[in-house]
Amino acid sequence: MNSKKWISLFLAMLLTVPTLAACGNDVSETTADTSAQAETETETAEPSIYDGYDYSGKALRIFSSINEFDSTNAHHLIAGTGETNGEIVNDAVFARNAAVEEGLNIKLEFTPCDWNYAENTDGLTQIVLAGEDLYDVIINDVLALVNCAKAGYMRTIREEYLSLDSGWWYTDAMECLEVIPDVNFFLMGDFFADCLNSAHVLYYNKDVILDNYGDSGYVEDLIFEGNWTIDEVMSIMETCALDVDGDGTYKEGDLMGFYVDGLGSLAPMMGSLGVEYLKKGPDGSNILDFNTEHSVKVTEKISELYNSPYFITKSFGYAEERIQFFAGRNTVIMGYQRLGDLQRMRDIEFDVGIAVYPKLDTAQESYRTNLHDTTEIGGVLGTVSDDNLEFIFTCLDFLSRTAAESVIPVWYEEALKVKYSSGTEEAQMIDLIRDTIDNPFYVFYSPALHYNVIYTFLDCAGSKSLDFASNYAKKDPSTQSAYQELIAGYQAAVDAGM
């Protein structure tokens, strides 16, 4: 069998599995008159999505991070091993890449990058300053890409070549990073699989929920009904926490209601609770201004959560240790973990639930899922010539589209052990998480803004002060100065034709 037929059949198999599982038809029904069916399919076949594209074997050069130091990594969902090996996720990645290579007549060239969190910015800077056109696409930690964009080392996204109204790009999240209207340097979508892999989620002990509410699906029902709020989280904390030693206090060793690694680990709440950090100025500019009544309410709720007797922080430093704390039945809910961490929970003895982070209240329009500050996203270095931009962004659009159709569903089923096709609550939850990735401004730009955005809220919780306005006023001059520096760097890149 030639490679084209193998790729087509493999992708068809991947896309058909969910359909077959959902339909549940009898074998006799699906095998009848296959020759007539094949003839009908031939007559009604749709044009290929690749019609009109032929890049004559041109290489798309991708510099992709493989470093996993205290962070997630999705290189295996981007490059894979480069060959089939019988592992269904790897083989789906291989088939996706091969299909796009053949459809566009291109060659994908992956170069692994093993720089850690502290090395990325300097490494990318050296590539640019050397003036060598080595790579078309960079996939690395968001903070390094922000630093390079601010320095004028990144190309702006050419949106005309991307299907941004489709489900395979996280358009809302990308738009939140536009400090200059309609200017963006960063790519987030299904090909850049760490965007989903590193999405912040809550994990909880479903056995405890069952014991206290008589229904292990109690949390899922709240979420899908739109009623999952921070008040509901705190109600569950109080209801389910257990004073194991009976001394009248809640502490380590008891069953606590909610656990995070430390005060800073509450950062995902500041995205999920609906704070808007930018607003439009009279001239259409994006002004950094979140001194609002909404922010005051968020501060009150975060402080109430953090200072609850049923809340515990304990610093471990590494995800594996946090997961072991959760596995030891020390807490009902665990925060600050990412979706990809579900793969590390297979041996936990109780039923683990996944939850999107809560809303502030039921008036909030939708849930909002946040990404970690080491999320590996995509960008194009300034060493790339104008002539290559259409080619690069067109290839990335096809890679993300095909990832959404084949790789992501397989990742659900094989890595996360969630049946994508069966309509389970777990699959619906991950779909919800994926669909609500949004509002990464305060995380992605935290270092550039001296962490003032995050700690304008968290300082109040840590000090048990609810005076958000005073803390905002104290930090605002430094924050605004840093924000103007960020704008100036981006504007200089735009003026230079980036």
PDB file of N, CA and C in Angstrom, residues 388-482:
ATOM      1  N   ASN A 388       8.175  34.462   3.022  1.00  0.00           N
ATOM      2  CA  ASN A 388       7.854  33.166   3.632  1.00  0.00           C
ATOM      3  C   ASN A 388       6.593  33.184   4.480  1.00  0.00           C
ATOM      4  N   LEU A 389       6.036  34.350   4.766  1.00  0.00           N
ATOM      5  CA  LEU A 389       4.968  34.435   5.760  1.00  0.00           C
ATOM      6  C   LEU A 389       3.687  33.740   5.317  1.00  0.00           C
ATOM      7  N   GLU A 390       3.273  33.922   4.093  1.00  0.00           N
ATOM      8  CA  GLU A 390       2.058  33.242   3.618  1.00  0.00           C
ATOM      9  C   GLU A 390       2.220  31.725   3.732  1.00  0.00           C
ATOM     10  N   PHE A 391       3.362  31.227   3.309  1.00  0.00           N
ATOM     11  CA  PHE A 391       3.648  29.792   3.388  1.00  0.00           C
ATOM     12  C   PHE A 391       3.570  29.295   4.830  1.00  0.00           C
ATOM     13  N   ILE A 392       4.207  29.992   5.752  1.00  0.00           N
ATOM     14  CA  ILE A 392       4.272  29.554   7.146  1.00  0.00           C
ATOM     15  C   ILE A 392       2.888  29.507   7.778  1.00  0.00           C
ATOM     16  N   PHE A 393       2.144  30.586   7.660  1.00  0.00           N
ATOM     17  CA  PHE A 393       0.845  30.638   8.337  1.00  0.00           C
ATOM     18  C   PHE A 393      -0.183  29.719   7.678  1.00  0.00           C
ATOM     19  N   THR A 394      -0.081  29.521   6.383  1.00  0.00           N
ATOM     20  CA  THR A 394      -0.967  28.568   5.718  1.00  0.00           C
ATOM     21  C   THR A 394      -0.700  27.155   6.213  1.00  0.00           C
ATOM     22  N   CYS A 395       0.557  26.781   6.310  1.00  0.00           N
ATOM     23  CA  CYS A 395       0.916  25.449   6.824  1.00  0.00           C
ATOM     24  C   CYS A 395       0.416  25.259   8.249  1.00  0.00           C
ATOM     25  N   LEU A 396       0.586  26.273   9.095  1.00  0.00           N
ATOM     26  CA  LEU A 396       0.160  26.171  10.488  1.00  0.00           C
ATOM     27  C   LEU A 396      -1.351  26.029  10.605  1.00  0.00           C
ATOM     28  N   ASP A 397      -2.086  26.681   9.706  1.00  0.00           N
ATOM     29  CA  ASP A 397      -3.538  26.556   9.738  1.00  0.00           C
ATOM     30  C   ASP A 397      -3.959  25.122   9.430  1.00  0.00           C
ATOM     31  N   PHE A 398      -3.335  24.521   8.444  1.00  0.00           N
ATOM     32  CA  PHE A 398      -3.659  23.132   8.117  1.00  0.00           C
ATOM     33  C   PHE A 398      -3.225  22.181   9.225  1.00  0.00           C
ATOM     34  N   LEU A 399      -2.081  22.427   9.837  1.00  0.00           N
ATOM     35  CA  LEU A 399      -1.620  21.566  10.926  1.00  0.00           C
ATOM     36  C   LEU A 399      -2.565  21.640  12.131  1.00  0.00           C
ATOM     37  N   SER A 400      -3.043  22.838  12.452  1.00  0.00           N
ATOM     38  CA  SER A 400      -3.970  22.979  13.581  1.00  0.00           C
ATOM     39  C   SER A 400      -5.318  22.363  13.257  1.00  0.00           C
ATOM     40  N   ARG A 401      -5.773  22.563  12.036  1.00  0.00           N
ATOM     41  CA  ARG A 401      -7.056  21.981  11.631  1.00  0.00           C
ATOM     42  C   ARG A 401      -7.016  20.457  11.733  1.00  0.00           C
ATOM     43  N   THR A 402      -5.960  19.859  11.230  1.00  0.00           N
ATOM     44  CA  THR A 402      -5.872  18.405  11.230  1.00  0.00           C
ATOM     45  C   THR A 402      -5.632  17.869  12.629  1.00  0.00           C
ATOM     46  N   ALA A 403      -4.944  18.639  13.471  1.00  0.00           N
ATOM     47  CA  ALA A 403      -4.781  18.250  14.873  1.00  0.00           C
ATOM     48  C   ALA A 403      -6.130  18.176  15.568  1.00  0.00           C
ATOM     49  N   ALA A 404      -6.982  19.162  15.316  1.00  0.00           N
ATOM     50  CA  ALA A 404      -8.308  19.184  15.938  1.00  0.00           C
ATOM     51  C   ALA A 404      -9.143  17.987  15.494  1.00  0.00           C
ATOM     52  N   GLU A 405      -8.972  17.578  14.258  1.00  0.00           N
ATOM     53  CA  GLU A 405      -9.779  16.500  13.717  1.00  0.00           C
ATOM     54  C   GLU A 405      -9.299  15.116  14.133  1.00  0.00           C
ATOM     55  N   SER A 406      -7.997  14.970  14.405  1.00  0.00           N
ATOM     56  CA  SER A 406      -7.478  13.624  14.626  1.00  0.00           C
ATOM     57  C   SER A 406      -6.644  13.474  15.893  1.00  0.00           C
ATOM     58  N   VAL A 407      -5.672  14.350  16.115  1.00  0.00           N
ATOM     59  CA  VAL A 407      -4.756  14.153  17.238  1.00  0.00           C
ATOM     60  C   VAL A 407      -5.432  14.412  18.580  1.00  0.00           C
ATOM     61  N   ILE A 408      -6.172  15.502  18.702  1.00  0.00           N
ATOM     62  CA  ILE A 408      -6.787  15.856  19.984  1.00  0.00           C
ATOM     63  C   ILE A 408      -7.770  14.786  20.467  1.00  0.00           C
ATOM     64  N   PRO A 409      -8.660  14.268  19.607  1.00  0.00           N
ATOM     65  CA  PRO A 409      -9.548  13.200  20.083  1.00  0.00           C
ATOM     66  C   PRO A 409      -8.796  11.959  20.563  1.00  0.00           C
ATOM     67  N   VAL A 410      -7.730  11.597  19.877  1.00  0.00           N
ATOM     68  CA  VAL A 410      -6.956  10.420  20.283  1.00  0.00           C
ATOM     69  C   VAL A 410      -6.242  10.688  21.609  1.00  0.00           C
ATOM     70  N   TRP A 411      -5.754  11.896  21.782  1.00  0.00           N
ATOM     71  CA  TRP A 411      -5.099  12.267  23.042  1.00  0.00           C
ATOM     72  C   TRP A 411      -6.073  12.146  24.205  1.00  0.00           C
ATOM     73  N   TYR A 412      -7.317  12.581  24.008  1.00  0.00           N
ATOM     74  CA  TYR A 412      -8.345  12.409  25.036  1.00  0.00           C
ATOM     75  C   TYR A 412      -8.405  10.950  25.483  1.00  0.00           C
ATOM     76  N   GLU A 413      -8.536  10.070  24.500  1.00  0.00           N
ATOM     77  CA  GLU A 413      -8.851   8.681  24.800  1.00  0.00           C
ATOM     78  C   GLU A 413      -7.658   7.895  25.315  1.00  0.00           C
ATOM     79  N   GLU A 414      -6.498   8.127  24.725  1.00  0.00           N
ATOM     80  CA  GLU A 414      -5.347   7.296  25.065  1.00  0.00           C
ATOM     81  C   GLU A 414      -4.531   7.865  26.235  1.00  0.00           C
ATOM     82  N   ALA A 415      -4.283   9.171  26.210  1.00  0.00           N
ATOM     83  CA  ALA A 415      -3.448   9.769  27.259  1.00  0.00           C
ATOM     84  C   ALA A 415      -4.258  10.106  28.504  1.00  0.00           C
ATOM     85  N   LEU A 416      -5.395  10.754  28.310  1.00  0.00           N
ATOM     86  CA  LEU A 416      -6.207  11.170  29.452  1.00  0.00           C
ATOM     87  C   LEU A 416      -7.183  10.086  29.897  1.00  0.00           C
ATOM     88  N   LYS A 417      -7.330   9.044  29.065  1.00  0.00           N
ATOM     89  CA  LYS A 417      -8.247   7.950  29.372  1.00  0.00           C
ATOM     90  C   LYS A 417      -9.683   8.435  29.506  1.00  0.00           C
ATOM     91  N   VAL A 418     -10.042   9.367  28.636  1.00  0.00           N
ATOM     92  CA  VAL A 418     -11.402   9.903  28.611  1.00  0.00           C
ATOM     93  C   VAL A 418     -12.010   9.572  27.259  1.00  0.00           C
ATOM     94  N   LYS A 419     -13.137   8.908  27.258  1.00  0.00           N
ATOM     95  CA  LYS A 419     -13.748   8.486  26.006  1.00  0.00           C
ATOM     96  C   LYS A 419     -14.337   9.682  25.267  1.00  0.00           C
ATOM     97  N   TYR A 420     -13.601  10.134  24.280  1.00  0.00           N
ATOM     98  CA  TYR A 420     -14.005  11.314  23.511  1.00  0.00           C
ATOM     99  C   TYR A 420     -15.351  11.108  22.833  1.00  0.00           C
ATOM    100  N   SER A 421     -15.590   9.897  22.370  1.00  0.00           N
ATOM    101  CA  SER A 421     -16.741   9.661  21.509  1.00  0.00           C
ATOM    102  C   SER A 421     -18.021   9.307  22.244  1.00  0.00           C
ATOM    103  N   SER A 422     -17.937   9.009  23.517  1.00  0.00           N
ATOM    104  CA  SER A 422     -19.091   8.431  24.193  1.00  0.00           C
ATOM    105  C   SER A 422     -19.990   9.453  24.874  1.00  0.00           C
ATOM    106  N   GLY A 423     -19.640  10.725  24.779  1.00  0.00           N
ATOM    107  CA  GLY A 423     -20.471  11.745  25.405  1.00  0.00           C
ATOM    108  C   GLY A 423     -20.392  11.736  26.911  1.00  0.00           C
ATOM    109  N   THR A 424     -19.316  11.213  27.475  1.00  0.00           N
ATOM    110  CA  THR A 424     -19.184  11.175  28.927  1.00  0.00           C
ATOM    111  C   THR A 424     -19.035  12.578  29.486  1.00  0.00           C
ATOM    112  N   GLU A 425     -19.327  12.702  30.777  1.00  0.00           N
ATOM    113  CA  GLU A 425     -19.179  14.004  31.419  1.00  0.00           C
ATOM    114  C   GLU A 425     -17.727  14.466  31.388  1.00  0.00           C
ATOM    115  N   GLU A 426     -16.783  13.513  31.484  1.00  0.00           N
ATOM    116  CA  GLU A 426     -15.369  13.884  31.444  1.00  0.00           C
ATOM    117  C   GLU A 426     -15.003  14.486  30.093  1.00  0.00           C
ATOM    118  N   ALA A 427     -15.489  13.869  29.007  1.00  0.00           N
ATOM    119  CA  ALA A 427     -15.202  14.403  27.675  1.00  0.00           C
ATOM    120  C   ALA A 427     -15.858  15.766  27.484  1.00  0.00           C
ATOM    121  N   GLN A 428     -17.078  15.903  27.966  1.00  0.00           N
ATOM    122  CA  GLN A 428     -17.758  17.198  27.873  1.00  0.00           C
ATOM    123  C   GLN A 428     -17.003  18.261  28.669  1.00  0.00           C
ATOM    124  N   MET A 429     -16.460  17.862  29.821  1.00  0.00           N
ATOM    125  CA  MET A 429     -15.717  18.813  30.647  1.00  0.00           C
ATOM    126  C   MET A 429     -14.462  19.291  29.922  1.00  0.00           C
ATOM    127  N   ILE A 430     -13.735  18.360  29.302  1.00  0.00           N
ATOM    128  CA  ILE A 430     -12.519  18.756  28.588  1.00  0.00           C
ATOM    129  C   ILE A 430     -12.877  19.615  27.377  1.00  0.00           C
ATOM    130  N   ASP A 431     -13.980  19.296  26.720  1.00  0.00           N
ATOM    131  CA  ASP A 431     -14.439  20.160  25.627  1.00  0.00           C
ATOM    132  C   ASP A 431     -14.714  21.571  26.144  1.00  0.00           C
ATOM    133  N   LEU A 432     -15.359  21.654  27.313  1.00  0.00           N
ATOM    134  CA  LEU A 432     -15.652  22.962  27.897  1.00  0.00           C
ATOM    135  C   LEU A 432     -14.366  23.710  28.230  1.00  0.00           C
ATOM    136  N   ILE A 433     -13.408  23.013  28.803  1.00  0.00           N
ATOM    137  CA  ILE A 433     -12.116  23.623  29.126  1.00  0.00           C
ATOM    138  C   ILE A 433     -11.460  24.154  27.862  1.00  0.00           C
ATOM    139  N   ARG A 434     -11.448  23.341  26.830  1.00  0.00           N
ATOM    140  CA  ARG A 434     -10.835  23.742  25.551  1.00  0.00           C
ATOM    141  C   ARG A 434     -11.552  24.948  24.943  1.00  0.00           C
ATOM    142  N   ASP A 435     -12.874  24.936  25.017  1.00  0.00           N
ATOM    143  CA  ASP A 435     -13.663  26.007  24.395  1.00  0.00           C
ATOM    144  C   ASP A 435     -13.597  27.322  25.158  1.00  0.00           C
ATOM    145  N   THR A 436     -13.144  27.289  26.423  1.00  0.00           N
ATOM    146  CA  THR A 436     -13.150  28.508  27.236  1.00  0.00           C
ATOM    147  C   THR A 436     -11.750  29.012  27.558  1.00  0.00           C
ATOM    148  N   ILE A 437     -10.731  28.538  26.839  1.00  0.00           N
ATOM    149  CA  ILE A 437      -9.375  29.072  27.034  1.00  0.00           C
ATOM    150  C   ILE A 437      -9.382  30.545  26.649  1.00  0.00           C
ATOM    151  N   ASP A 438      -9.073  31.404  27.615  1.00  0.00           N
ATOM    152  CA  ASP A 438      -9.293  32.835  27.411  1.00  0.00           C
ATOM    153  C   ASP A 438      -8.545  33.627  28.485  1.00  0.00           C
ATOM    154  N   ASN A 439      -8.390  34.917  28.234  1.00  0.00           N
ATOM    155  CA  ASN A 439      -7.974  35.890  29.241  1.00  0.00           C
ATOM    156  C   ASN A 439      -6.583  35.644  29.826  1.00  0.00           C
ATOM    157  N   PRO A 440      -5.566  35.331  28.992  1.00  0.00           N
ATOM    158  CA  PRO A 440      -4.235  35.055  29.548  1.00  0.00           C
ATOM    159  C   PRO A 440      -3.404  36.310  29.790  1.00  0.00           C
ATOM    160  N   PHE A 441      -3.970  37.488  29.604  1.00  0.00           N
ATOM    161  CA  PHE A 441      -3.195  38.732  29.672  1.00  0.00           C
ATOM    162  C   PHE A 441      -2.385  38.835  30.959  1.00  0.00           C
ATOM    163  N   TYR A 442      -3.052  38.651  32.095  1.00  0.00           N
ATOM    164  CA  TYR A 442      -2.392  38.913  33.376  1.00  0.00           C
ATOM    165  C   TYR A 442      -1.297  37.890  33.671  1.00  0.00           C
ATOM    166  N   VAL A 443      -1.408  36.681  33.110  1.00  0.00           N
ATOM    167  CA  VAL A 443      -0.388  35.653  33.314  1.00  0.00           C
ATOM    168  C   VAL A 443       0.786  35.870  32.363  1.00  0.00           C
ATOM    169  N   PHE A 444       0.484  36.035  31.089  1.00  0.00           N
ATOM    170  CA  PHE A 444       1.538  36.122  30.082  1.00  0.00           C
ATOM    171  C   PHE A 444       2.389  37.379  30.243  1.00  0.00           C
ATOM    172  N   TYR A 445       1.767  38.462  30.707  1.00  0.00           N
ATOM    173  CA  TYR A 445       2.493  39.725  30.813  1.00  0.00           C
ATOM    174  C   TYR A 445       2.935  40.050  32.244  1.00  0.00           C
ATOM    175  N   SER A 446       2.786  39.103  33.152  1.00  0.00           N
ATOM    176  CA  SER A 446       3.131  39.371  34.551  1.00  0.00           C
ATOM    177  C   SER A 446       4.566  39.858  34.740  1.00  0.00           C
ATOM    178  N   PRO A 447       5.590  39.161  34.230  1.00  0.00           N
ATOM    179  CA  PRO A 447       6.956  39.659  34.432  1.00  0.00           C
ATOM    180  C   PRO A 447       7.170  41.032  33.824  1.00  0.00           C
ATOM    181  N   ALA A 448       6.626  41.260  32.635  1.00  0.00           N
ATOM    182  CA  ALA A 448       6.795  42.563  31.975  1.00  0.00           C
ATOM    183  C   ALA A 448       6.166  43.687  32.789  1.00  0.00           C
ATOM    184  N   LEU A 449       5.138  43.344  33.575  1.00  0.00           N
ATOM    185  CA  LEU A 449       4.438  44.342  34.401  1.00  0.00           C
ATOM    186  C   LEU A 449       4.807  44.200  35.876  1.00  0.00           C
ATOM    187  N   HIS A 450       5.955  43.614  36.144  1.00  0.00           N
ATOM    188  CA  HIS A 450       6.516  43.487  37.508  1.00  0.00           C
ATOM    189  C   HIS A 450       5.590  42.719  38.450  1.00  0.00           C
ATOM    190  N   TYR A 451       4.789  41.832  37.923  1.00  0.00           N
ATOM    191  CA  TYR A 451       3.859  41.007  38.694  1.00  0.00           C
ATOM    192  C   TYR A 451       2.818  41.848  39.453  1.00  0.00           C
ATOM    193  N   ASN A 452       2.712  43.108  39.094  1.00  0.00           N
ATOM    194  CA  ASN A 452       1.797  43.994  39.825  1.00  0.00           C
ATOM    195  C   ASN A 452       0.336  43.636  39.618  1.00  0.00           C
ATOM    196  N   VAL A 453      -0.009  43.140  38.426  1.00  0.00           N
ATOM    197  CA  VAL A 453      -1.411  42.816  38.167  1.00  0.00           C
ATOM    198  C   VAL A 453      -1.871  41.699  39.098  1.00  0.00           C
ATOM    199  N   ILE A 454      -1.075  40.639  39.183  1.00  0.00           N
ATOM    200  CA  ILE A 454      -1.441  39.506  40.029  1.00  0.00           C
ATOM    201  C   ILE A 454      -1.503  39.907  41.502  1.00  0.00           C
ATOM    202  N   TYR A 455      -0.473  40.599  41.957  1.00  0.00           N
ATOM    203  CA  TYR A 455      -0.397  40.853  43.398  1.00  0.00           C
ATOM    204  C   TYR A 455      -1.214  42.059  43.854  1.00  0.00           C
ATOM    205  N   THR A 456      -1.787  42.788  42.926  1.00  0.00           N
ATOM    206  CA  THR A 456      -2.779  43.778  43.338  1.00  0.00           C
ATOM    207  C   THR A 456      -3.946  43.076  44.027  1.00  0.00           C
ATOM    208  N   PHE A 457      -4.270  41.873  43.548  1.00  0.00           N
ATOM    209  CA  PHE A 457      -5.318  41.063  44.176  1.00  0.00           C
ATOM    210  C   PHE A 457      -4.766  40.245  45.345  1.00  0.00           C
ATOM    211  N   LEU A 458      -3.673  39.542  45.102  1.00  0.00           N
ATOM    212  CA  LEU A 458      -3.217  38.556  46.074  1.00  0.00           C
ATOM    213  C   LEU A 458      -2.652  39.180  47.338  1.00  0.00           C
ATOM    214  N   ASP A 459      -2.052  40.355  47.242  1.00  0.00           N
ATOM    215  CA  ASP A 459      -1.583  41.030  48.455  1.00  0.00           C
ATOM    216  C   ASP A 459      -2.731  41.253  49.434  1.00  0.00           C
ATOM    217  N   CYS A 460      -3.896  41.577  48.883  1.00  0.00           N
ATOM    218  CA  CYS A 460      -5.060  41.807  49.748  1.00  0.00           C
ATOM    219  C   CYS A 460      -5.474  40.519  50.457  1.00  0.00           C
ATOM    220  N   ALA A 461      -5.457  39.412  49.731  1.00  0.00           N
ATOM    221  CA  ALA A 461      -5.818  38.135  50.348  1.00  0.00           C
ATOM    222  C   ALA A 461      -4.806  37.742  51.408  1.00  0.00           C
ATOM    223  N   GLY A 462      -3.519  37.929  51.095  1.00  0.00           N
ATOM    224  CA  GLY A 462      -2.479  37.539  52.036  1.00  0.00           C
ATOM    225  C   GLY A 462      -2.475  38.355  53.304  1.00  0.00           C
ATOM    226  N   SER A 463      -2.859  39.632  53.207  1.00  0.00           N
ATOM    227  CA  SER A 463      -2.853  40.506  54.381  1.00  0.00           C
ATOM    228  C   SER A 463      -4.228  40.618  55.045  1.00  0.00           C
ATOM    229  N   LYS A 464      -5.203  39.897  54.486  1.00  0.00           N
ATOM    230  CA  LYS A 464      -6.588  39.953  54.967  1.00  0.00           C
ATOM    231  C   LYS A 464      -7.158  41.369  54.889  1.00  0.00           C
ATOM    232  N   SER A 465      -6.667  42.102  53.915  1.00  0.00           N
ATOM    233  CA  SER A 465      -7.176  43.456  53.668  1.00  0.00           C
ATOM    234  C   SER A 465      -8.066  43.431  52.435  1.00  0.00           C
ATOM    235  N   LEU A 466      -9.165  44.133  52.487  1.00  0.00           N
ATOM    236  CA  LEU A 466     -10.054  44.198  51.328  1.00  0.00           C
ATOM    237  C   LEU A 466      -9.962  45.548  50.624  1.00  0.00           C
ATOM    238  N   ASP A 467      -8.913  46.302  50.917  1.00  0.00           N
ATOM    239  CA  ASP A 467      -8.755  47.634  50.337  1.00  0.00           C
ATOM    240  C   ASP A 467      -8.060  47.530  48.977  1.00  0.00           C
ATOM    241  N   PHE A 468      -8.804  47.003  48.021  1.00  0.00           N
ATOM    242  CA  PHE A 468      -8.248  46.832  46.679  1.00  0.00           C
ATOM    243  C   PHE A 468      -7.830  48.171  46.078  1.00  0.00           C
ATOM    244  N   ALA A 469      -8.652  49.193  46.230  1.00  0.00           N
ATOM    245  CA  ALA A 469      -8.394  50.491  45.596  1.00  0.00           C
ATOM    246  C   ALA A 469      -7.058  51.075  46.040  1.00  0.00           C
ATOM    247  N   SER A 470      -6.752  50.976  47.334  1.00  0.00           N
ATOM    248  CA  SER A 470      -5.475  51.523  47.826  1.00  0.00           C
ATOM    249  C   SER A 470      -4.294  50.736  47.272  1.00  0.00           C
ATOM    250  N   ASN A 471      -4.424  49.420  47.231  1.00  0.00           N
ATOM    251  CA  ASN A 471      -3.338  48.600  46.699  1.00  0.00           C
ATOM    252  C   ASN A 471      -3.137  48.868  45.219  1.00  0.00           C
ATOM    253  N   TYR A 472      -4.239  49.047  44.503  1.00  0.00           N
ATOM    254  CA  TYR A 472      -4.176  49.381  43.074  1.00  0.00           C
ATOM    255  C   TYR A 472      -3.456  50.712  42.881  1.00  0.00           C
ATOM    256  N   ALA A 473      -3.847  51.718  43.651  1.00  0.00           N
ATOM    257  CA  ALA A 473      -3.237  53.048  43.516  1.00  0.00           C
ATOM    258  C   ALA A 473      -1.741  53.014  43.814  1.00  0.00           C
ATOM    259  N   LYS A 474      -1.351  52.175  44.770  1.00  0.00           N
ATOM    260  CA  LYS A 474       0.062  52.073  45.127  1.00  0.00           C
ATOM    261  C   LYS A 474       0.882  51.443  44.002  1.00  0.00           C
ATOM    262  N   LYS A 475       0.333  50.464  43.343  1.00  0.00           N
ATOM    263  CA  LYS A 475       1.066  49.732  42.309  1.00  0.00           C
ATOM    264  C   LYS A 475       0.900  50.337  40.913  1.00  0.00           C
ATOM    265  N   ASP A 476      -0.136  51.136  40.719  1.00  0.00           N
ATOM    266  CA  ASP A 476      -0.484  51.583  39.370  1.00  0.00           C
ATOM    267  C   ASP A 476       0.614  52.374  38.658  1.00  0.00           C
ATOM    268  N   PRO A 477       1.311  53.325  39.289  1.00  0.00           N
ATOM    269  CA  PRO A 477       2.345  54.063  38.539  1.00  0.00           C
ATOM    270  C   PRO A 477       3.409  53.148  37.938  1.00  0.00           C
ATOM    271  N   SER A 478       3.890  52.192  38.706  1.00  0.00           N
ATOM    272  CA  SER A 478       4.882  51.249  38.209  1.00  0.00           C
ATOM    273  C   SER A 478       4.293  50.364  37.102  1.00  0.00           C
ATOM    274  N   THR A 479       3.048  49.947  37.301  1.00  0.00           N
ATOM    275  CA  THR A 479       2.382  49.090  36.315  1.00  0.00           C
ATOM    276  C   THR A 479       2.209  49.821  34.991  1.00  0.00           C
ATOM    277  N   GLN A 480       1.736  51.068  35.062  1.00  0.00           N
ATOM    278  CA  GLN A 480       1.502  51.830  33.831  1.00  0.00           C
ATOM    279  C   GLN A 480       2.812  52.137  33.108  1.00  0.00           C
ATOM    280  N   SER A 481       3.870  52.416  33.863  1.00  0.00           N
ATOM    281  CA  SER A 481       5.164  52.667  33.234  1.00  0.00           C
ATOM    282  C   SER A 481       5.651  51.431  32.481  1.00  0.00           C
ATOM    283  N   ALA A 482       5.511  50.269  33.104  1.00  0.00           N
ATOM    284  CA  ALA A 482       5.923  49.023  32.452  1.00  0.00           C
ATOM    285  C   ALA A 482       5.044  48.715  31.243  1.00  0.00           C
TER     286      ALA A 482
END
